[in-house]
Amino acid sequence: MTFQNQAVLFIFLLLNIQMAGQNPSELENEIEKARVQKDTTALAQAWYNRAKYFDNNQDTEKSNHALRQAIYWAALNKNYKTSLSAANYYASNLSWEGKTDSAIYYYNYAIDAGIKNSDSLKIASVLINLADEYASSGNYIEAANHAIMAVRIKETMKDSTNLAYFYQKVGEVYKQAGETEKWKSYINKSYRLIKIEKCASISAIAAIYNDLGGIAEKKGNYNQALLYYDTLVTIGKKNEYNNAIGVALSNSATIYKLKGEFKKAIEAATEARKYKTNTSYQQLYDNNLLAELLLASGDPSEALKFAGESVSDSNTDNFPEEKMRALKLMYLIEKENRHFEKALLWNEKYQLLSDSIRDKDIRTKILDLELAYETEKKENQIELLTSENQFKTQRIKTGLILLVVLVLIILLILYIQQIRRKQALLIQNDLQQKVLRSQMNPHFIFNVLGSIQNFLLSNDNKKAAKYLSQFASLTRATLEYSATETITLTNELNMLKEYMELEKMRNPGKFDFTVLADENIESDFIRIPPMMIQPFIENAIKHGFSDIDYPGLLTLKISDKDKWVEFVIEDNGKGLNTEKAETGHHSMAMQIFEKRRKLIQQKHKKEFKFEIKNLKDTDALKSGVRICINVPVLDYD
């Protein structure tokens, strides 16, 4: 996390968020008032205000709790404006904590809310944050795509508000990707906007000067870099922007270190600690910087104190690069102290961590480069031998060329096979993730938790405990089985029953369900693909029983057909609407089902059929839908 990654500040500036002025008791009253009035819009905003208050007082844990509540109530009320702001805010907090995957999820959640709210400019703000997150995790292609998309939105909308910051962020992506010239180009573009009204906020100006210092440092112009960082200190003091001062002093310390002026470097790094935001990453970074400076200045004992704080920090696992830096420092310090046994232990830990965080794709690219180099070297050797032995016949030359071509063709075939295997694995992993997302969609989660909360508020603790236990069991099973290829029929049925129980709890009096299985079926010994039936049951409940004025009945029949299990799902709902296609979650779930069905058929060479029809097509007196699915048993040859 660098100075440019201050997503929280960015939210304040771009989404026009004002820090809540209320005190805790006023915030509590605001929430209680909204709850009594059952005003979910006001309740979402009240929790959001509470989150801002705690964040301003550096209580991230309470701020995150309040943001989750704001997201829940905003989603319940389809308040997309608050959903966008709260999700973007929460994602930036998660980013500070090093929880990249969760941060990316909530940034995308915010973008979805922005699309539903038709707010292009706020979408651009979230896109630039998401680009920053991708860049920090090393996914530079996605980072560049999202950052450039954000800039295009701003330019298309002809919105110049803080445009300099957007250009600076695109440059930051190219900087992290090692594209120095493109980095410089975007920073120069943003620098030209500094003096134009509304084009650059204080945070943008600070970030631009910080980048100018970095560019000068990369060129080796250390004195010029120090001048830029001094300007950044002045900007920070003038605008009471303490974090800018702290970052400028830290960067100055690095410049003094490069110049060999270790006393000034240590003074600047120590002074920087007084100004910086007190985050886990910042503490690790500052401790490592001081440890490096003290070691370089010949004070390993004092360096050991700061490096030791880093490696003992419980948050180091969230920031592997800084953890690796701290482990290496411990090795160098103990080596300098001539504690060779301890030094070897630290070096071993450093090497293990270094190996574990190397990306597999990067290692593959390195192997490909080595292979290309070796092939080129062999070709050069062949050409050299040919020139030195011109007396050899044309047949030998032709044979050598054919041999090289054959080797290259074999290598190409192996390379293509390797790519196909990786693509197949990626497709399978992608489907597993989509299955998990389709099974545990946010609306279902929020609605179930809301219903359980209602039981608690009405003091019906037994029902709340029962359904909370079922929800926990279903969630645990979904997470466990979404990554597996097979599941026992018993476990599949248990999951379906828990799902229907929760839906029944969520919609009291709307429908009932019955599960009928063959008496002789050995469900503990039959293994089938997991979570294939739930989307159809969900669709029956969600669409079949909507807008009916009589009790719904859902029947699930299970029969053992030797090489497959037959599932028959029948409801007495309003039936299929053949004139209008269903959209949304159902459509996505059906697409995932169809892809999984084809993949299972192709991989296991087993028939996998399903059929859907309206009951009124065969009996005009009946209503509803009958679905028959023949799921192959995967433990038979």
XYZ file of C-alpha atoms in Angstrom:
637
model
C 0.000 0.000 0.000
C 1.589 3.259 -1.167
C 0.634 6.867 -0.757
C -1.262 6.719 -4.038
C -3.450 3.886 -2.762
C -5.351 6.038 -0.270
C -8.726 4.743 -1.381
C -10.579 6.014 1.684
C -9.540 9.607 1.060
C -10.364 9.182 -2.588
C -13.917 8.182 -1.681
C -14.352 11.317 0.405
C -13.196 13.578 -2.401
C -14.933 11.969 -5.381
C -18.221 10.904 -3.829
C -18.643 14.207 -1.927
C -18.821 12.434 1.412
C -18.808 14.710 4.453
C -17.616 13.312 7.764
C -20.509 12.779 10.147
C -20.631 15.451 12.812
C -22.798 13.593 15.285
C -21.547 12.046 18.483
C -22.082 8.317 19.234
C -25.324 8.824 21.170
C -26.832 10.893 18.351
C -25.867 8.198 15.857
C -27.497 5.511 18.040
C -30.676 7.614 18.266
C -30.691 8.038 14.495
C -30.493 4.251 13.999
C -33.127 3.520 16.650
C -35.507 6.099 15.200
C -35.209 4.596 11.705
C -35.699 1.089 13.112
C -38.854 2.065 15.029
C -40.280 3.772 11.947
C -39.251 0.747 9.821
C -37.627 3.177 7.389
C -34.977 0.983 5.716
C -33.696 3.876 3.592
C -33.022 5.982 6.673
C -31.639 2.940 8.500
C -29.077 2.282 5.740
C -28.009 5.939 5.784
C -27.812 5.969 9.601
C -25.494 2.963 9.643
C -23.443 4.616 6.914
C -23.080 7.798 8.989
C -22.034 5.658 11.963
C -19.378 3.969 9.805
C -17.924 7.340 8.780
C -17.818 8.459 12.411
C -15.866 5.406 13.582
C -13.542 5.548 10.578
C -12.778 9.194 11.343
C -11.889 8.078 14.872
C -9.668 5.269 13.506
C -11.875 2.447 14.814
C -11.817 0.323 11.650
C -13.496 -2.727 13.206
C -16.613 -0.804 14.266
C -16.598 1.126 10.995
C -16.582 -2.131 8.998
C -19.432 -3.557 11.100
C -21.512 -0.457 10.439
C -20.744 -0.587 6.716
C -21.889 -4.197 6.502
C -25.161 -3.172 8.138
C -25.508 -0.254 5.700
C -24.926 -2.582 2.723
C -27.498 -5.060 4.070
C -30.269 -2.508 4.642
C -29.541 -0.686 1.375
C -29.772 -3.976 -0.550
C -33.011 -4.868 1.232
C -34.550 -1.592 0.120
C -32.855 -1.576 -3.327
C -31.256 1.716 -2.347
C -28.507 1.547 -4.974
C -27.050 4.964 -4.164
C -26.232 3.989 -0.571
C -25.245 0.479 -1.712
C -22.628 1.993 -4.019
C -21.190 4.360 -1.414
C -21.139 1.797 1.429
C -19.681 -1.030 -0.689
C -16.991 1.261 -2.138
C -16.119 2.506 1.357
C -16.043 -1.037 2.785
C -13.877 -2.267 -0.098
C -11.330 0.483 0.543
C -11.168 -0.498 4.226
C -10.593 -4.133 3.243
C -7.860 -2.970 0.874
C -6.058 -1.207 3.730
C -6.191 -4.487 5.668
C -4.620 -6.386 2.764
C -7.785 -8.431 2.031
C -7.510 -8.128 -1.744
C -10.078 -10.738 -2.825
C -12.772 -9.323 -0.547
C -11.955 -5.768 -1.612
C -12.313 -6.705 -5.317
C -15.662 -8.396 -4.595
C -17.134 -5.303 -2.910
C -15.743 -2.924 -5.549
C -17.589 -5.004 -8.165
C -20.666 -4.974 -5.910
C -20.460 -1.150 -5.881
C -20.133 -1.050 -9.685
C -23.276 -3.210 -10.048
C -25.144 -0.812 -7.765
C -23.879 2.145 -9.827
C -25.116 0.529 -13.040
C -28.564 -0.013 -11.503
C -28.528 3.610 -10.323
C -27.291 4.866 -13.743
C -24.527 6.879 -12.084
C -21.614 6.824 -14.550
C -19.379 9.263 -12.690
C -19.513 7.322 -9.437
C -18.887 4.118 -11.385
C -15.738 5.796 -12.732
C -14.640 6.516 -9.155
C -15.076 2.872 -8.156
C -13.345 1.673 -11.335
C -10.240 3.692 -10.487
C -10.200 2.175 -6.987
C -10.629 -1.313 -8.450
C -7.772 -0.655 -10.892
C -5.584 0.290 -7.940
C -6.490 -2.980 -6.200
C -5.684 -5.078 -9.270
C -2.346 -3.291 -9.679
C -1.430 -3.892 -6.041
C -2.064 -7.621 -6.530
C 0.059 -7.723 -9.705
C -2.811 -8.076 -12.201
C -1.675 -5.191 -14.401
C -3.804 -6.040 -17.444
C -7.042 -5.820 -15.444
C -5.702 -2.754 -13.635
C -4.963 -0.911 -16.889
C -8.327 -1.888 -18.424
C -10.318 -0.588 -15.427
C -8.252 2.602 -15.033
C -8.516 3.540 -18.715
C -12.254 2.747 -18.645
C -12.658 5.166 -15.722
C -10.790 7.932 -17.590
C -12.904 7.362 -20.709
C -16.092 7.755 -18.677
C -14.829 11.062 -17.257
C -13.794 12.323 -20.688
C -17.018 11.159 -22.384
C -19.116 12.835 -19.675
C -16.903 15.940 -20.024
C -16.456 15.966 -16.275
C -13.201 17.646 -15.271
C -13.731 17.273 -11.508
C -10.474 15.873 -10.121
C -9.545 14.613 -13.608
C -5.877 15.027 -12.675
C -6.293 12.289 -10.064
C -7.646 9.882 -12.683
C -4.691 10.499 -14.998
C -2.342 10.085 -12.039
C -3.925 6.751 -11.127
C -3.522 5.425 -14.696
C 0.114 6.463 -14.490
C 0.422 4.670 -11.156
C -0.772 1.425 -12.777
C 1.883 1.710 -15.483
C 4.482 2.496 -12.836
C 3.737 -0.713 -10.948
C 3.788 -2.643 -14.234
C 7.282 -1.306 -14.970
C 6.144 0.854 -17.925
C 8.168 3.930 -16.942
C 7.595 6.007 -20.077
C 3.801 5.621 -19.930
C 3.937 6.424 -16.217
C 5.804 9.677 -16.948
C 3.388 10.525 -19.796
C 0.295 10.302 -17.570
C 1.943 12.144 -14.671
C 2.912 15.004 -16.993
C -0.667 15.058 -18.290
C -2.035 15.257 -14.737
C 0.571 17.860 -13.714
C -0.671 20.216 -16.447
C -4.131 20.176 -14.824
C -2.993 21.170 -11.318
C -3.712 24.885 -11.707
C -7.034 24.458 -13.531
C -10.005 24.945 -11.210
C -11.669 21.755 -9.932
C -9.344 19.519 -11.965
C -7.135 18.536 -9.044
C -7.997 17.981 -5.381
C -5.384 18.312 -2.640
C -4.919 14.537 -2.563
C -4.386 14.517 -6.342
C -1.829 17.339 -6.185
C -0.003 15.549 -3.366
C 0.029 12.272 -5.301
C 1.331 13.997 -8.448
C 4.236 15.621 -6.596
C 4.995 12.294 -4.973
C 5.143 10.697 -8.447
C 7.347 13.496 -9.785
C 9.749 12.753 -6.954
C 9.644 9.058 -7.833
C 10.404 9.768 -11.502
C 13.341 11.987 -10.549
C 14.593 9.254 -8.197
C 14.372 6.657 -10.988
C 16.501 8.932 -13.211
C 19.068 9.296 -10.427
C 18.307 13.013 -9.927
C 18.273 12.726 -6.126
C 18.448 16.457 -5.363
C 15.518 17.156 -7.688
C 13.573 14.340 -6.027
C 14.214 15.904 -2.599
C 12.865 19.242 -3.885
C 9.617 17.557 -4.995
C 9.279 15.828 -1.617
C 9.939 19.146 0.193
C 7.116 20.669 -1.879
C 4.902 17.771 -0.828
C 5.702 18.471 2.849
C 4.717 22.125 2.321
C 1.426 21.102 0.684
C 0.714 18.723 3.556
C 1.377 21.333 6.257
C -0.601 24.011 4.458
C -3.652 21.748 4.141
C -3.243 19.808 7.431
C -2.692 16.683 5.348
C -0.517 14.696 7.742
C -0.267 11.509 5.726
C 1.209 13.452 2.783
C 3.865 14.838 5.109
C 4.653 11.362 6.427
C 4.973 9.853 2.940
C 7.176 12.712 1.733
C 9.505 12.270 4.723
C 9.668 8.477 4.197
C 10.566 8.961 0.544
C 13.141 11.579 1.500
C 14.651 9.036 3.895
C 15.035 6.607 0.978
C 16.772 9.305 -1.104
C 19.185 10.125 1.763
C 19.925 6.409 2.054
C 20.769 6.235 -1.668
C 23.057 9.250 -1.202
C 24.779 7.557 1.761
C 23.554 10.190 4.238
C 22.250 7.724 6.818
C 21.916 10.182 9.700
C 19.554 12.385 7.689
C 17.734 9.292 6.448
C 17.086 8.027 9.995
C 15.952 11.474 11.140
C 13.507 11.741 8.217
C 12.140 8.201 8.725
C 11.686 8.786 12.469
C 9.932 12.102 11.830
C 7.666 10.454 9.247
C 6.201 8.111 11.886
C 4.619 11.121 13.631
C 2.456 11.968 10.635
C 1.399 8.780 8.896
C -1.990 7.098 9.186
C -1.808 4.375 11.804
C -2.543 1.312 9.627
C -1.133 -2.210 9.830
C 0.671 -1.845 6.515
C 2.114 1.547 7.422
C 3.498 0.235 10.720
C 5.180 -2.670 8.925
C 6.598 -0.405 6.226
C 7.958 2.146 8.724
C 9.521 -0.535 10.947
C 11.220 -2.172 7.959
C 12.489 1.166 6.626
C 14.014 2.146 9.968
C 15.535 -1.311 10.398
C 17.195 -1.037 6.963
C 18.548 2.425 7.699
C 19.876 1.515 11.141
C 21.536 -1.636 9.782
C 23.127 0.317 6.930
C 24.379 2.958 9.391
C 26.105 0.298 11.545
C 23.584 -0.066 14.376
C 22.345 -3.685 14.094
C 21.125 -3.815 17.714
C 18.650 -0.969 17.206
C 17.751 -2.332 13.773
C 16.884 -5.677 15.387
C 14.237 -3.987 17.540
C 12.284 -2.619 14.567
C 12.701 -5.717 12.384
C 11.592 -7.857 15.321
C 8.409 -5.802 15.674
C 7.654 -6.462 12.003
C 8.060 -10.253 12.089
C 6.087 -10.544 15.323
C 3.187 -8.427 14.006
C 0.092 -10.621 13.611
C -0.895 -8.716 10.446
C 2.242 -9.546 8.450
C 0.551 -12.462 6.660
C -1.771 -9.962 4.935
C 1.245 -8.200 3.373
C 3.634 -10.931 2.088
C 6.085 -8.521 0.405
C 6.677 -6.582 3.625
C 6.850 -9.837 5.599
C 9.503 -11.139 3.209
C 11.387 -7.842 3.567
C 11.304 -8.192 7.374
C 12.553 -11.811 7.277
C 15.460 -10.819 5.062
C 16.308 -7.990 7.455
C 16.347 -10.402 10.402
C 18.726 -12.650 8.460
C 21.087 -9.745 7.621
C 20.988 -8.361 11.166
C 21.746 -11.728 12.832
C 24.468 -12.326 10.280
C 25.979 -8.924 11.120
C 25.782 -9.831 14.829
C 27.592 -13.115 13.969
C 24.664 -15.176 15.254
C 25.012 -17.529 12.312
C 22.627 -20.218 13.546
C 19.802 -17.693 13.963
C 20.735 -16.091 10.648
C 20.376 -19.423 8.852
C 16.935 -19.977 10.382
C 15.722 -16.539 9.255
C 17.185 -17.086 5.792
C 15.349 -20.406 5.538
C 12.044 -18.705 6.442
C 12.766 -15.982 3.899
C 13.446 -18.500 1.141
C 10.319 -20.518 1.945
C 8.104 -17.422 1.802
C 9.825 -16.202 -1.356
C 9.138 -19.518 -3.081
C 5.520 -19.661 -1.901
C 4.500 -16.268 -3.308
C 6.041 -16.728 -6.711
C 3.220 -16.890 -9.174
C 2.950 -20.117 -11.176
C 2.314 -18.221 -14.385
C 5.477 -16.203 -13.858
C 7.486 -19.395 -13.345
C 5.971 -20.804 -16.537
C 6.945 -17.689 -18.461
C 10.489 -17.949 -17.143
C 10.666 -21.581 -18.271
C 9.344 -20.579 -21.686
C 11.993 -17.879 -21.955
C 14.702 -20.320 -20.944
C 13.427 -22.803 -23.509
C 13.414 -20.129 -26.227
C 16.946 -19.121 -25.251
C 18.193 -22.693 -25.363
C 16.513 -23.267 -28.751
C 18.058 -20.069 -30.126
C 21.459 -21.063 -28.736
C 21.215 -24.473 -30.408
C 20.240 -22.884 -33.707
C 23.227 -20.539 -33.476
C 25.490 -23.464 -32.731
C 24.134 -25.318 -35.759
C 24.738 -22.263 -37.970
C 28.294 -21.941 -36.621
C 29.041 -25.592 -37.293
C 27.588 -25.244 -40.779
C 29.826 -22.269 -41.580
C 32.924 -24.058 -40.238
C 32.151 -27.250 -42.146
C 31.104 -26.067 -45.601
C 32.419 -29.290 -47.129
C 29.474 -31.264 -45.658
C 26.806 -32.301 -48.089
C 23.465 -30.622 -48.647
C 21.757 -33.740 -47.317
C 23.307 -33.237 -43.851
C 22.265 -29.590 -43.847
C 18.734 -30.535 -44.817
C 18.674 -33.210 -42.115
C 19.784 -30.735 -39.452
C 17.163 -28.210 -40.521
C 14.456 -30.864 -40.482
C 15.637 -32.003 -37.050
C 15.410 -28.471 -35.677
C 11.971 -28.012 -37.252
C 10.841 -31.348 -35.804
C 12.111 -30.382 -32.347
C 10.346 -27.032 -32.596
C 7.117 -28.712 -33.723
C 7.316 -31.167 -30.811
C 7.986 -28.317 -28.398
C 5.098 -26.340 -29.901
C 2.744 -29.317 -29.554
C 3.801 -29.823 -25.939
C 3.363 -26.113 -25.272
C -0.137 -26.093 -26.846
C -1.114 -29.184 -24.807
C 0.121 -27.472 -21.664
C -1.953 -24.370 -22.467
C -5.042 -26.503 -23.142
C -4.627 -28.319 -19.825
C -4.353 -24.996 -18.042
C -7.382 -23.636 -19.898
C -9.415 -26.728 -18.981
C -8.394 -26.323 -15.339
C -9.274 -22.616 -15.425
C -12.698 -23.405 -16.940
C -13.361 -25.996 -14.220
C -12.231 -23.595 -11.455
C -14.295 -20.785 -12.979
C -17.399 -22.992 -13.021
C -16.796 -23.984 -9.397
C -16.629 -20.307 -8.411
C -19.767 -19.524 -10.421
C -21.590 -22.439 -8.775
C -20.653 -21.061 -5.371
C -21.810 -17.551 -6.302
C -25.067 -18.794 -7.815
C -25.796 -20.969 -4.750
C -25.041 -18.276 -2.176
C -26.288 -15.172 -3.962
C -26.323 -11.997 -1.803
C -30.114 -11.540 -1.933
C -30.725 -14.993 -0.451
C -28.113 -14.427 2.279
C -29.447 -10.974 3.190
C -33.071 -12.151 3.194
C -32.378 -15.211 5.381
C -30.356 -13.169 7.877
C -33.102 -10.524 7.880
C -35.720 -13.172 8.715
C -33.553 -14.601 11.504
C -33.087 -11.079 12.826
C -36.877 -10.646 12.923
C -37.183 -13.795 15.081
C -34.586 -12.352 17.450
C -36.360 -8.993 17.620
C -39.627 -10.783 18.417
C -37.844 -12.845 21.137
C -38.511 -16.132 19.317
C -35.019 -17.378 20.147
C -35.718 -21.062 19.486
C -36.721 -20.457 15.880
C -33.862 -18.018 15.409
C -31.377 -20.597 16.728
C -32.890 -23.351 14.583
C -32.782 -21.413 11.346
C -29.381 -19.899 12.112
C -28.044 -23.428 12.598
C -29.571 -24.522 9.282
C -28.177 -21.474 7.501
C -24.700 -22.134 8.934
C -24.931 -25.797 7.904
C -26.023 -24.875 4.367
C -23.293 -22.251 4.018
C -20.618 -24.654 5.289
C -21.801 -27.402 2.919
C -21.936 -25.024 -0.055
C -18.390 -23.807 0.551
C -17.160 -27.373 1.029
C -18.880 -29.088 -1.886
C -18.627 -26.326 -4.528
C -14.962 -27.296 -5.036
C -15.541 -31.084 -5.153
C -16.416 -33.217 -8.174
C -18.857 -35.580 -6.429
C -21.119 -35.666 -3.380
C -23.144 -38.439 -1.757
C -26.850 -38.405 -2.521
C -27.504 -38.180 1.240
C -25.506 -34.954 1.559
C -27.136 -33.508 -1.566
C -30.618 -34.182 -0.188
C -29.685 -32.697 3.202
C -28.543 -29.507 1.499
C -31.739 -29.292 -0.560
C -33.924 -29.823 2.523
C -32.069 -27.132 4.466
C -32.407 -24.756 1.522
C -36.177 -25.379 1.235
C -36.600 -25.044 5.022
C -34.895 -21.643 4.915
C -36.968 -20.496 1.944
C -40.112 -21.692 3.733
C -39.078 -19.791 6.865
C -38.432 -16.715 4.726
C -41.855 -16.956 3.086
C -44.216 -18.139 5.871
C -47.455 -19.640 4.612
C -46.461 -19.260 0.971
C -45.658 -22.894 0.232
C -44.880 -26.316 1.687
C -42.636 -29.062 0.337
C -42.385 -32.847 0.312
C -39.349 -35.046 -0.393
C -40.119 -38.593 -1.576
C -37.245 -41.058 -2.093
C -37.299 -44.745 -3.078
C -37.258 -46.907 0.026
C -34.462 -49.119 -1.271
C -32.220 -46.327 -2.518
C -28.718 -46.499 -0.948
C -28.136 -42.770 -0.794
C -24.975 -43.035 1.340
C -23.186 -44.980 -1.411
C -24.384 -43.113 -4.495
C -22.186 -40.216 -5.617
C -23.387 -37.537 -8.043
C -22.194 -34.069 -9.158
C -22.924 -31.570 -6.363
C -25.505 -28.794 -6.365
C -27.160 -29.501 -9.735
C -30.790 -29.481 -8.510
C -30.954 -26.357 -6.330
C -31.344 -23.799 -9.200
C -34.546 -25.539 -10.362
C -35.979 -25.609 -6.827
C -35.071 -21.962 -6.366
C -36.805 -21.081 -9.619
C -39.969 -22.965 -8.610
C -40.149 -21.056 -5.314
C -39.108 -17.663 -6.673
C -41.127 -17.617 -9.886
C -43.664 -20.455 -9.685
C -45.179 -19.368 -6.360
C -45.056 -15.616 -6.999
C -48.410 -13.841 -7.209
C -50.527 -16.919 -6.360
C -53.477 -16.701 -3.955
C -53.405 -20.315 -2.776
C -50.895 -22.446 -0.808
C -47.999 -23.630 -2.965
C -46.780 -27.230 -2.848
C -43.338 -28.328 -4.018
C -42.681 -32.069 -4.437
C -39.244 -33.595 -4.939
C -39.127 -37.287 -5.949
C -35.882 -39.260 -6.109
C -35.509 -42.626 -7.847
C -32.489 -44.875 -8.382
C -32.191 -45.820 -12.090
C -28.968 -47.841 -11.714
C -26.596 -45.636 -13.708
C -28.311 -42.376 -12.930
C -30.550 -40.818 -10.273
C -33.860 -39.409 -11.451
C -34.982 -36.175 -9.770
C -38.555 -35.055 -10.429
C -39.436 -31.535 -9.238
C -43.114 -30.650 -9.420
C -44.941 -27.524 -8.223
C -48.528 -26.291 -8.364
C -47.508 -22.711 -9.177
C -48.510 -20.489 -12.059
C -46.384 -22.369 -14.611
C -43.826 -21.242 -17.173
C -44.223 -17.941 -18.962
C -43.387 -18.991 -22.509
C -43.721 -15.476 -23.929
C -41.175 -13.733 -21.698
C -37.731 -15.114 -20.892
C -36.628 -15.097 -17.288
C -33.596 -12.974 -16.487
C -31.204 -12.325 -13.636
C -29.992 -14.933 -11.173
C -32.165 -17.710 -12.634
C -30.703 -17.136 -16.119
C -27.167 -17.197 -14.773
C -27.844 -20.360 -12.747
C -29.319 -22.120 -15.779
C -26.328 -21.145 -17.913
C -23.962 -22.537 -15.287
C -26.067 -25.726 -15.052
C -25.920 -26.219 -18.840
C -22.123 -25.701 -18.938
C -21.609 -28.137 -16.069
C -23.934 -30.682 -17.689
C -21.967 -30.613 -20.965
C -18.632 -30.744 -19.116
C -19.738 -33.806 -17.089
C -21.033 -35.558 -20.223
C -17.783 -34.871 -22.067
C -15.497 -35.859 -19.198
C -17.301 -38.951 -17.898
C -18.962 -40.052 -21.163
C -22.307 -40.405 -19.385
C -25.753 -39.308 -20.450
C -27.150 -36.318 -18.556
C -30.709 -35.355 -19.507
C -33.306 -32.952 -18.197
C -36.809 -31.981 -19.312
C -39.116 -29.091 -18.328
C -42.823 -28.838 -19.177
C -46.000 -27.100 -18.021
C -48.511 -29.435 -16.345
C -51.413 -27.735 -18.106
C -50.013 -28.931 -21.456
C -51.085 -32.476 -20.535
C -53.964 -31.689 -18.166
C -55.844 -28.393 -18.535
C -57.113 -28.649 -14.931
C -53.597 -28.600 -13.489
C -51.167 -25.737 -13.026
C -47.464 -25.675 -12.331
C -44.276 -27.118 -13.777
C -42.757 -30.595 -13.850
C -38.971 -30.945 -14.223
C -37.283 -34.315 -14.723
C -33.489 -34.454 -14.366
C -31.431 -37.627 -14.882
C -28.160 -37.016 -13.030
C -25.436 -39.609 -13.805
C -23.922 -41.626 -10.945
C -20.171 -40.929 -11.098
C -18.856 -43.908 -9.136
C -19.885 -46.378 -11.868
C -17.591 -47.177 -14.790
